[in-house]
mmCIF file of C-alpha atoms in Angstrom:
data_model
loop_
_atom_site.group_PDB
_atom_site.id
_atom_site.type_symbol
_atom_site.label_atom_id
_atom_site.label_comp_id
_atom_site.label_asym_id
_atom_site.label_seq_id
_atom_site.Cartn_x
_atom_site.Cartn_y
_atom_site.Cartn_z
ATOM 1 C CA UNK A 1 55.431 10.993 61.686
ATOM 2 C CA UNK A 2 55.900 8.561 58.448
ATOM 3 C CA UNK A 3 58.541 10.221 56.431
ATOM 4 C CA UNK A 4 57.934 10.877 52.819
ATOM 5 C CA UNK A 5 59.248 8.232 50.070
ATOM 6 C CA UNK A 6 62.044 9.724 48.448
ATOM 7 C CA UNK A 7 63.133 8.506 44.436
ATOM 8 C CA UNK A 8 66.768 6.981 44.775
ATOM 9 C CA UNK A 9 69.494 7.579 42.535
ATOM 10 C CA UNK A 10 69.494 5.234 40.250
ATOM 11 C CA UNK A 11 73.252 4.956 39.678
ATOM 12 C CA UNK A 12 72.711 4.104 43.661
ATOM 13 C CA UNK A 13 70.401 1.101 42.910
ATOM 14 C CA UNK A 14 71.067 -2.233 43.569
ATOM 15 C CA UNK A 15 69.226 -5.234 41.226
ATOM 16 C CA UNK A 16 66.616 -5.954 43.711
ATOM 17 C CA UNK A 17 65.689 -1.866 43.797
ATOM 18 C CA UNK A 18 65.285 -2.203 39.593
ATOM 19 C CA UNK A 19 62.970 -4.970 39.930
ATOM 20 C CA UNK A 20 60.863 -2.834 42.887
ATOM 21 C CA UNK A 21 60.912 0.063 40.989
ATOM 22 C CA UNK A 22 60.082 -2.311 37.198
ATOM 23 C CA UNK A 23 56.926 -4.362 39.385
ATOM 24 C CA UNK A 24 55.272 -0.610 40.131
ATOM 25 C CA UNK A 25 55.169 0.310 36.919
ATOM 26 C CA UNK A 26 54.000 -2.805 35.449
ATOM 27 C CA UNK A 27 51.529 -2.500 38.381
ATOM 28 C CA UNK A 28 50.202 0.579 37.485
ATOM 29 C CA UNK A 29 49.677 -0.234 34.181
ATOM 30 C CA UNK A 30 48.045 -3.265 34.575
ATOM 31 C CA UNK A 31 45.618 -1.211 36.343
ATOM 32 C CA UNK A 32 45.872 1.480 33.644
ATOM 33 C CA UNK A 33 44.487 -1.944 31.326
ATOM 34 C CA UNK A 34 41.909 -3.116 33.919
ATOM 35 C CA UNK A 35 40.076 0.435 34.371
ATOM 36 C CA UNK A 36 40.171 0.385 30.661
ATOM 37 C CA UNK A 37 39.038 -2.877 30.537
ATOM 38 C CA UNK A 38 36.228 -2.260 33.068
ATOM 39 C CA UNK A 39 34.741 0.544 30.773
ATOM 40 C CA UNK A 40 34.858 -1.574 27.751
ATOM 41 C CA UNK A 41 33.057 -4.000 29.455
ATOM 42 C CA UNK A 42 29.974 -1.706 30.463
ATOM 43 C CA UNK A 43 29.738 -1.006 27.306
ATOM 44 C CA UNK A 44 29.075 -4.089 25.811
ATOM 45 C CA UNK A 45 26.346 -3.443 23.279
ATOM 46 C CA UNK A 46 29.111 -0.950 21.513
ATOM 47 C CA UNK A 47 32.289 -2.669 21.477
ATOM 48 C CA UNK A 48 30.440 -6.208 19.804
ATOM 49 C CA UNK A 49 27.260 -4.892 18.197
ATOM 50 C CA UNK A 50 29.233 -1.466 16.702
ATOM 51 C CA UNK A 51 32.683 -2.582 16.714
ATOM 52 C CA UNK A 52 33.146 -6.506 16.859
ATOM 53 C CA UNK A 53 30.394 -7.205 14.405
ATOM 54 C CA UNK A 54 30.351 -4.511 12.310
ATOM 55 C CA UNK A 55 32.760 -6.258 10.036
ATOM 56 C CA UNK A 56 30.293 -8.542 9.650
ATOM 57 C CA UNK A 57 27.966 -6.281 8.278
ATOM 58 C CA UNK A 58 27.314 -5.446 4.576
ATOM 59 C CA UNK A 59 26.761 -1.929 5.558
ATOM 60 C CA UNK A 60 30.043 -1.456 6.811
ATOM 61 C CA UNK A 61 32.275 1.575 5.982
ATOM 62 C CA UNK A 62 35.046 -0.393 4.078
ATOM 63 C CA UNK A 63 32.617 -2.867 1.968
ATOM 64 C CA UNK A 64 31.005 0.544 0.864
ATOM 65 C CA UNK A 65 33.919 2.281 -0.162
ATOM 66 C CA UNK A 66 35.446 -0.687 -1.979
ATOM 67 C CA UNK A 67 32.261 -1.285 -3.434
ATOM 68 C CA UNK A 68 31.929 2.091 -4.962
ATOM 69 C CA UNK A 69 35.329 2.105 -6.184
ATOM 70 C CA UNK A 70 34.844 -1.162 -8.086
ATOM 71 C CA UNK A 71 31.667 0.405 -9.659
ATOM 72 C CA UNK A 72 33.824 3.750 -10.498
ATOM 73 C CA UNK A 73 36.218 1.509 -12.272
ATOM 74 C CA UNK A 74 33.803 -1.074 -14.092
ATOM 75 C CA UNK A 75 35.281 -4.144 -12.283
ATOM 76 C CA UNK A 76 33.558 -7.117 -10.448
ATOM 77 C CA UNK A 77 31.456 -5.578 -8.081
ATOM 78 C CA UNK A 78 33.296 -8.231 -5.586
ATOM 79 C CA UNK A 79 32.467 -6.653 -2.815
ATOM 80 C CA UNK A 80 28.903 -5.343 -3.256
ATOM 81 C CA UNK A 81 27.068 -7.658 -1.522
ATOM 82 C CA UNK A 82 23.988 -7.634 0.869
ATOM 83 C CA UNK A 83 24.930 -10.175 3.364
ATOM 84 C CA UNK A 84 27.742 -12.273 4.132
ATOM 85 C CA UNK A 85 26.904 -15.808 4.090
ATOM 86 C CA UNK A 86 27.961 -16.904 7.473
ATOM 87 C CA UNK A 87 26.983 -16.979 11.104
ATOM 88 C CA UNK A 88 28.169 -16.562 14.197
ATOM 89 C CA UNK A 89 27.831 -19.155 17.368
ATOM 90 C CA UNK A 90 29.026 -19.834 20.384
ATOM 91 C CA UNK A 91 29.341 -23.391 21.227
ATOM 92 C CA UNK A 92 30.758 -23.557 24.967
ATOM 93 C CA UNK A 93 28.996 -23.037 28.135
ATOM 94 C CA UNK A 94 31.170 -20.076 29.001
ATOM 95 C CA UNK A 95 31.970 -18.704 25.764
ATOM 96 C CA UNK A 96 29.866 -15.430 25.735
ATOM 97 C CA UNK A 97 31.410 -14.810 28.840
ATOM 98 C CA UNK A 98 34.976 -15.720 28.135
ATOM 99 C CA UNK A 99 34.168 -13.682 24.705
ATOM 100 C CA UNK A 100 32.991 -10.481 26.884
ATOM 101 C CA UNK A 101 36.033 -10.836 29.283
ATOM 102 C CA UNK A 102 38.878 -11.317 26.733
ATOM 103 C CA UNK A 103 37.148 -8.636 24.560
ATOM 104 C CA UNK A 104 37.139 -6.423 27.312
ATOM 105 C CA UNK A 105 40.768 -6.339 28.597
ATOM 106 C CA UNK A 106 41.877 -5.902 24.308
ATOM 107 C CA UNK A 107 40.397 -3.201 24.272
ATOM 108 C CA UNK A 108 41.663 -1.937 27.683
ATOM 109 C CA UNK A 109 45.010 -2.691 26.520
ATOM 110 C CA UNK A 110 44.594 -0.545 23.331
ATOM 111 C CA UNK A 111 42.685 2.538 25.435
ATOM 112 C CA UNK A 112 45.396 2.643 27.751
ATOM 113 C CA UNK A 113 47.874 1.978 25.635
ATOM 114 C CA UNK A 114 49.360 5.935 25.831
ATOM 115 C CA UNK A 115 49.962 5.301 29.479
ATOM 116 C CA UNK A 116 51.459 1.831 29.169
ATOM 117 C CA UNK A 117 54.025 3.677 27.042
ATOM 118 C CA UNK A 118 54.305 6.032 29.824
ATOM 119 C CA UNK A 119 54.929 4.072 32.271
ATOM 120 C CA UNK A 120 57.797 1.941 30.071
ATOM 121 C CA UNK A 121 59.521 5.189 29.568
ATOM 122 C CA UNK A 122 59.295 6.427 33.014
ATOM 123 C CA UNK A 123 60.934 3.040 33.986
ATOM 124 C CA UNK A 124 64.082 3.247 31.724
ATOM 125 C CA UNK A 125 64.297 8.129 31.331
ATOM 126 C CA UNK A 126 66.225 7.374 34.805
ATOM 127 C CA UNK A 127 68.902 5.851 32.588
ATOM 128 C CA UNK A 128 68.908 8.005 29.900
ATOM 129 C CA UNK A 129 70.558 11.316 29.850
ATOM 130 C CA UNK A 130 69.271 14.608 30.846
ATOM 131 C CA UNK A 131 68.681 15.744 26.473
ATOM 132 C CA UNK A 132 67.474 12.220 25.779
ATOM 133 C CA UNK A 133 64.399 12.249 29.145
ATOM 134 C CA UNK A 134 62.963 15.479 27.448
ATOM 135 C CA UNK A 135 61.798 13.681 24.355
ATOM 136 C CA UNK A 136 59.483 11.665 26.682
ATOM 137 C CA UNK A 137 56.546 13.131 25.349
ATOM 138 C CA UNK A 138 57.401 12.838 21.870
ATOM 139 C CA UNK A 139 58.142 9.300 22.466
ATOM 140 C CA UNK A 140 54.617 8.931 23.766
ATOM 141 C CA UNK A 141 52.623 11.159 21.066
ATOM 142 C CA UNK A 142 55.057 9.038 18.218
ATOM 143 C CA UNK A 143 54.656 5.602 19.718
ATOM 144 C CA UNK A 144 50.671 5.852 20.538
ATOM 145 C CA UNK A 145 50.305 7.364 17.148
ATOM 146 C CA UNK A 146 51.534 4.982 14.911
ATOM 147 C CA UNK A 147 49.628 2.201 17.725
ATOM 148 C CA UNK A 148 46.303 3.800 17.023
ATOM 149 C CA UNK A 149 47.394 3.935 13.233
ATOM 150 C CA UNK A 150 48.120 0.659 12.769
ATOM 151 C CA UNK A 151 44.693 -0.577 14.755
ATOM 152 C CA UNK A 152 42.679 1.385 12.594
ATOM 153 C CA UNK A 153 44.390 0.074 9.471
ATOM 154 C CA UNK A 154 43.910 -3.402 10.887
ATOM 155 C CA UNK A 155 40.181 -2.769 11.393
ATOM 156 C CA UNK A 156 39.411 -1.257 8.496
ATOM 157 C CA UNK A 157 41.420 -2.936 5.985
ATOM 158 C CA UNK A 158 42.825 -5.975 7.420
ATOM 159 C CA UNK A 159 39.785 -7.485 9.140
ATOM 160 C CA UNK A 160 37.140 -6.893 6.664
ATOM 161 C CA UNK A 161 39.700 -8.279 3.916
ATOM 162 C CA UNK A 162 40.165 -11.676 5.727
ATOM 163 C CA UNK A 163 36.146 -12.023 6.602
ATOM 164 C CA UNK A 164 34.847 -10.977 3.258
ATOM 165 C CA UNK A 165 37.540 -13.562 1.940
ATOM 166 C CA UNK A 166 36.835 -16.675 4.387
ATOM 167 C CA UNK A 167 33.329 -15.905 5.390
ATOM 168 C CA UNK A 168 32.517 -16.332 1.718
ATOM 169 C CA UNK A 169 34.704 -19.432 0.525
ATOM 170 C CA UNK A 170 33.307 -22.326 0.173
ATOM 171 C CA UNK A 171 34.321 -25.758 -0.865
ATOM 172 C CA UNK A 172 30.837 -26.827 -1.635
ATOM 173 C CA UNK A 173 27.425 -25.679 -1.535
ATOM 174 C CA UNK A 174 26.809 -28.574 0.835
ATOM 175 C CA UNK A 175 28.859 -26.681 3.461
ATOM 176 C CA UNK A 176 27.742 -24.112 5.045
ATOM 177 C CA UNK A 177 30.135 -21.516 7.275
ATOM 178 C CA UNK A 178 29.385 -21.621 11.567
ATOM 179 C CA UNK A 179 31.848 -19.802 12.805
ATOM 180 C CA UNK A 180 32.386 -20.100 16.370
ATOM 181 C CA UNK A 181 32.633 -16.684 18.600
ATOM 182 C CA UNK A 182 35.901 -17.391 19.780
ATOM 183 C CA UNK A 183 37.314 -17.979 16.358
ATOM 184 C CA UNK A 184 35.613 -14.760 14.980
ATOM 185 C CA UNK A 185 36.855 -12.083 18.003
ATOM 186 C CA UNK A 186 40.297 -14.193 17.278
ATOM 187 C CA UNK A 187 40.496 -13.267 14.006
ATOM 188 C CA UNK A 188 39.894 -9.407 14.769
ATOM 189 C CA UNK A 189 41.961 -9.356 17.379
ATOM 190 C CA UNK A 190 44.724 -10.508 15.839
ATOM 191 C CA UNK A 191 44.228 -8.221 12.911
ATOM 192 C CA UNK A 192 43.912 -5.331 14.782
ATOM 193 C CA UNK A 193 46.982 -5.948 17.210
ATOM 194 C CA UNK A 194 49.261 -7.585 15.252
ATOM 195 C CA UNK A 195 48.592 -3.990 12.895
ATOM 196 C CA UNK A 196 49.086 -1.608 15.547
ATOM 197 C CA UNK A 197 52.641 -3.311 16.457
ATOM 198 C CA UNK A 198 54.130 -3.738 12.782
ATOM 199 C CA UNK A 199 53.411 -0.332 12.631
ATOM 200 C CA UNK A 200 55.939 0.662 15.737
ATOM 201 C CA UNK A 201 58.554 -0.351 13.280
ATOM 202 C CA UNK A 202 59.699 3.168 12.853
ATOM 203 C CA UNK A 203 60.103 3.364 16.561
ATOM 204 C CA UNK A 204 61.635 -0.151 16.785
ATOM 205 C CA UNK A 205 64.561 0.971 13.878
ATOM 206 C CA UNK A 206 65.309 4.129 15.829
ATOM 207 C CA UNK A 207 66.076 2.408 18.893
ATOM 208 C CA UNK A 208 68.153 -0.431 17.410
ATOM 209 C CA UNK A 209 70.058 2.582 15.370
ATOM 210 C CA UNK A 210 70.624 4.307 18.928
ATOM 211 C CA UNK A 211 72.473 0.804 20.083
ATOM 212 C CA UNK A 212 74.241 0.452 16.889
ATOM 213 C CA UNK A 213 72.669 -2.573 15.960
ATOM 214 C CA UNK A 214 70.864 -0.829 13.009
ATOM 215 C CA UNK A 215 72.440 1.702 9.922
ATOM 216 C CA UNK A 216 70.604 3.267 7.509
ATOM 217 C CA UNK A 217 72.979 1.175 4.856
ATOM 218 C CA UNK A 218 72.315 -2.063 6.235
ATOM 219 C CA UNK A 219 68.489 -1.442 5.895
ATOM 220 C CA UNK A 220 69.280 -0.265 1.858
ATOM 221 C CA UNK A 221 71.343 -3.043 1.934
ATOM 222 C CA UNK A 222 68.502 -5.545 3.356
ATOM 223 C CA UNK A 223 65.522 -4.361 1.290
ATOM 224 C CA UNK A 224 64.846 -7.103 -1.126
ATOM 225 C CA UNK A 225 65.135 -9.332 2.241
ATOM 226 C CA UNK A 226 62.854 -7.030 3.878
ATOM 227 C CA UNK A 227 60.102 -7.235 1.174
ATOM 228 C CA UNK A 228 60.182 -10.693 1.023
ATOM 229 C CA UNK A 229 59.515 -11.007 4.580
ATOM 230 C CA UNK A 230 57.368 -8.269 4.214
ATOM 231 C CA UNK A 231 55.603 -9.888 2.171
ATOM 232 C CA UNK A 232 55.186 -13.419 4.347
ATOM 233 C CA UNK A 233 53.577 -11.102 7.282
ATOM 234 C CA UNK A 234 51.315 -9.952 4.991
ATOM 235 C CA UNK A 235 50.602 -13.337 3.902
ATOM 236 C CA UNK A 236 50.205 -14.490 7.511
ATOM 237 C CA UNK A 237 48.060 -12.083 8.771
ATOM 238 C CA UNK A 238 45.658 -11.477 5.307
ATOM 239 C CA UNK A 239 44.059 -14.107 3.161
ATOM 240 C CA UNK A 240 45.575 -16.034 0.687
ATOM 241 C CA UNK A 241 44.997 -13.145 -2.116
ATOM 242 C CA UNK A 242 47.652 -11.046 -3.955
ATOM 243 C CA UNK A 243 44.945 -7.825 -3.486
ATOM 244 C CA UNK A 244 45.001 -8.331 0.212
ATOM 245 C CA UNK A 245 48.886 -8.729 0.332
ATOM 246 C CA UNK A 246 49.559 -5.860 -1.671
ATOM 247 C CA UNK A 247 47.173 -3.972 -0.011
ATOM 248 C CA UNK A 248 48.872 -4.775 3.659
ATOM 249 C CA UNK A 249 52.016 -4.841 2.030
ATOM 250 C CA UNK A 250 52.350 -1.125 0.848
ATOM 251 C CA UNK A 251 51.846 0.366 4.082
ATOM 252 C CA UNK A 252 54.572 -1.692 5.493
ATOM 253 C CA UNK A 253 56.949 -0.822 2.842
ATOM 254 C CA UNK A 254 56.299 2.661 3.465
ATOM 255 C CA UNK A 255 57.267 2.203 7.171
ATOM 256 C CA UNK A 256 60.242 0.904 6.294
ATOM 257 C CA UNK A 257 61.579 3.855 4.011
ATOM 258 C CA UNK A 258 60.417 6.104 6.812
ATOM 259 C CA UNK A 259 62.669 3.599 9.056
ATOM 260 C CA UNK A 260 65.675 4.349 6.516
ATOM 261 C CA UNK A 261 65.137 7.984 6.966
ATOM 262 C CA UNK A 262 65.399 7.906 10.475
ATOM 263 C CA UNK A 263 68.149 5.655 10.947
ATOM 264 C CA UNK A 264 69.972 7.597 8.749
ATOM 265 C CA UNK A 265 68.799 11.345 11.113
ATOM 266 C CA UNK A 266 69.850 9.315 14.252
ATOM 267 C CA UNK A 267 73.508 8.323 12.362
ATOM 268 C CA UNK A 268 73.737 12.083 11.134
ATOM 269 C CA UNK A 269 73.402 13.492 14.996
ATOM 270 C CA UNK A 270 75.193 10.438 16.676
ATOM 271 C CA UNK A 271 78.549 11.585 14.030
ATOM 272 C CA UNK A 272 77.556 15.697 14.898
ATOM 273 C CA UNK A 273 77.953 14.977 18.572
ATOM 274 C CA UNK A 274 81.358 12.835 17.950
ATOM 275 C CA UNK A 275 82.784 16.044 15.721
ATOM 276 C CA UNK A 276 81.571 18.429 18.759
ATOM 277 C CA UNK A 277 83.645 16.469 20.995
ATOM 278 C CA UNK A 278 86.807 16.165 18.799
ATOM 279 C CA UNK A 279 87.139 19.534 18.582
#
């Protein structure tokens, strides 16, 4: 009779029994990213042809709406526009393929992203105390939350932003734009990722106030620093237009304040709890 598996204590852990126990979770979200990954990739025609490409399209929801709102205002109509003058090739033997895989396991990543969390939390709650593992699930809602949030920003604002901007520059008429596939899905995927973490910033601030590396008067104190670099991420990952950068820019800055504000609900409870004890 094979006895059952039994969780150790993990104040009874050696090193080697961490690493075990940190290798199963990565394991199982790996998976978690592969079965993801594995529906994404039966359903090609969606994720390029709705998803990947519809950036690409003049018909596409953000092009609209900006469209309408420079008619509404009497400005440039900038962004009304029938087709984007550019195309799309792939140039390498493999590079559909290598296009469809890669594609794939992003968007397995951001599916399963919810249960990556998960599984990161479930690795360190034995740590934490007893008070501190019951706001698991509100570290999973917050975190995935503000994930999604940020991809959707970086789809819908971000991406078509940068491939209205580049897919229309030219330096002269006797250059026309070939972009290659790789380059294209690049572009979106860093967009949409590189969102979807900047806006775990919140979540990042809380934990460095937790270790005291963070207080809600260094961040006041930091701000102008802050918007400048701010700033220089939205300069990195928009193009080279004050619109764009503001545009990415605000969003950001409103993170931040919301980072303030927590630091500072985090300092209030850390100093309750010190009082409690005193007395």
């Amino acid at each position: 009779m094979v006895k059952k598996k039994t969780k150790k204590n993990p104040d009874e852990m050696s090193f080697l029994d961490h690493l075990e126990d940190l290798r199963w979770h990565l394991l199982r979200a790996t998976l978690a990213i592969l079965v993801g990954g594995g529906v994404a990739f039966a359903m090609k025609d969606f994720i390029f042809n709705d998803i990947i490409f519809g950036p690409k399209s003049a018909k596409f929801w953000t092009y609209e709406m900006l469209c309408n709102i420079s008619k509404f205002f009497k400005l440039e109509d900038s962004f009304c526009f029938t087709e984007l003058p550019f195309r799309i090739q792939s140039r390498t033997v493999s590079g559909q393929f290598s296009a469809h895989i890669w594609t794939s396991i992003t968007a397995g990543f951001i599916i399963s992203f919810p249960y990556v969390m998960y599984q990161f939390w479930a690795f360190v709650a034995p740590g934490l105390k007893s008070s501190e593992r019951n706001n698991a699930r509100w570290f999973i809602f917050i975190t995935s939350f503000l994930f999604f949030i940020g991809v959707l920003f970086g789809y819908y604002v971000i991406t078509p932003l940068s491939i209205n901007f580049l897919g229309s520059y030219s330096v002269s008429e006797e250059v026309f734009n070939d972009f290659d596939l790789s380059s294209y899905i690049g572009l979106v995927r860093a967009s949409v990722l590189a969102s979807g973490l900047i806006f775990e910033l919140p979540v990042i601030m809380y934990f460095l106030t937790k270790i005291g590396l963070v207080t809600p008067e260094f961040l006041k104190k930091n701000r102008k620093y802050a918007l400048v670099f701010i700033l220089i991420i939205s300069a990195l990952i928009t193009p080279p237009d004050i619109a764009s950068q503001v545009i990415v820019a605000i969003p950001v800055l409103i993170l931040y304040e919301i980072s303030i504000f927590i630091s500072k609900i985090v300092i209030r409870k850390q100093r309750k709890k010190e009082k409690q004890r005193q007395t």
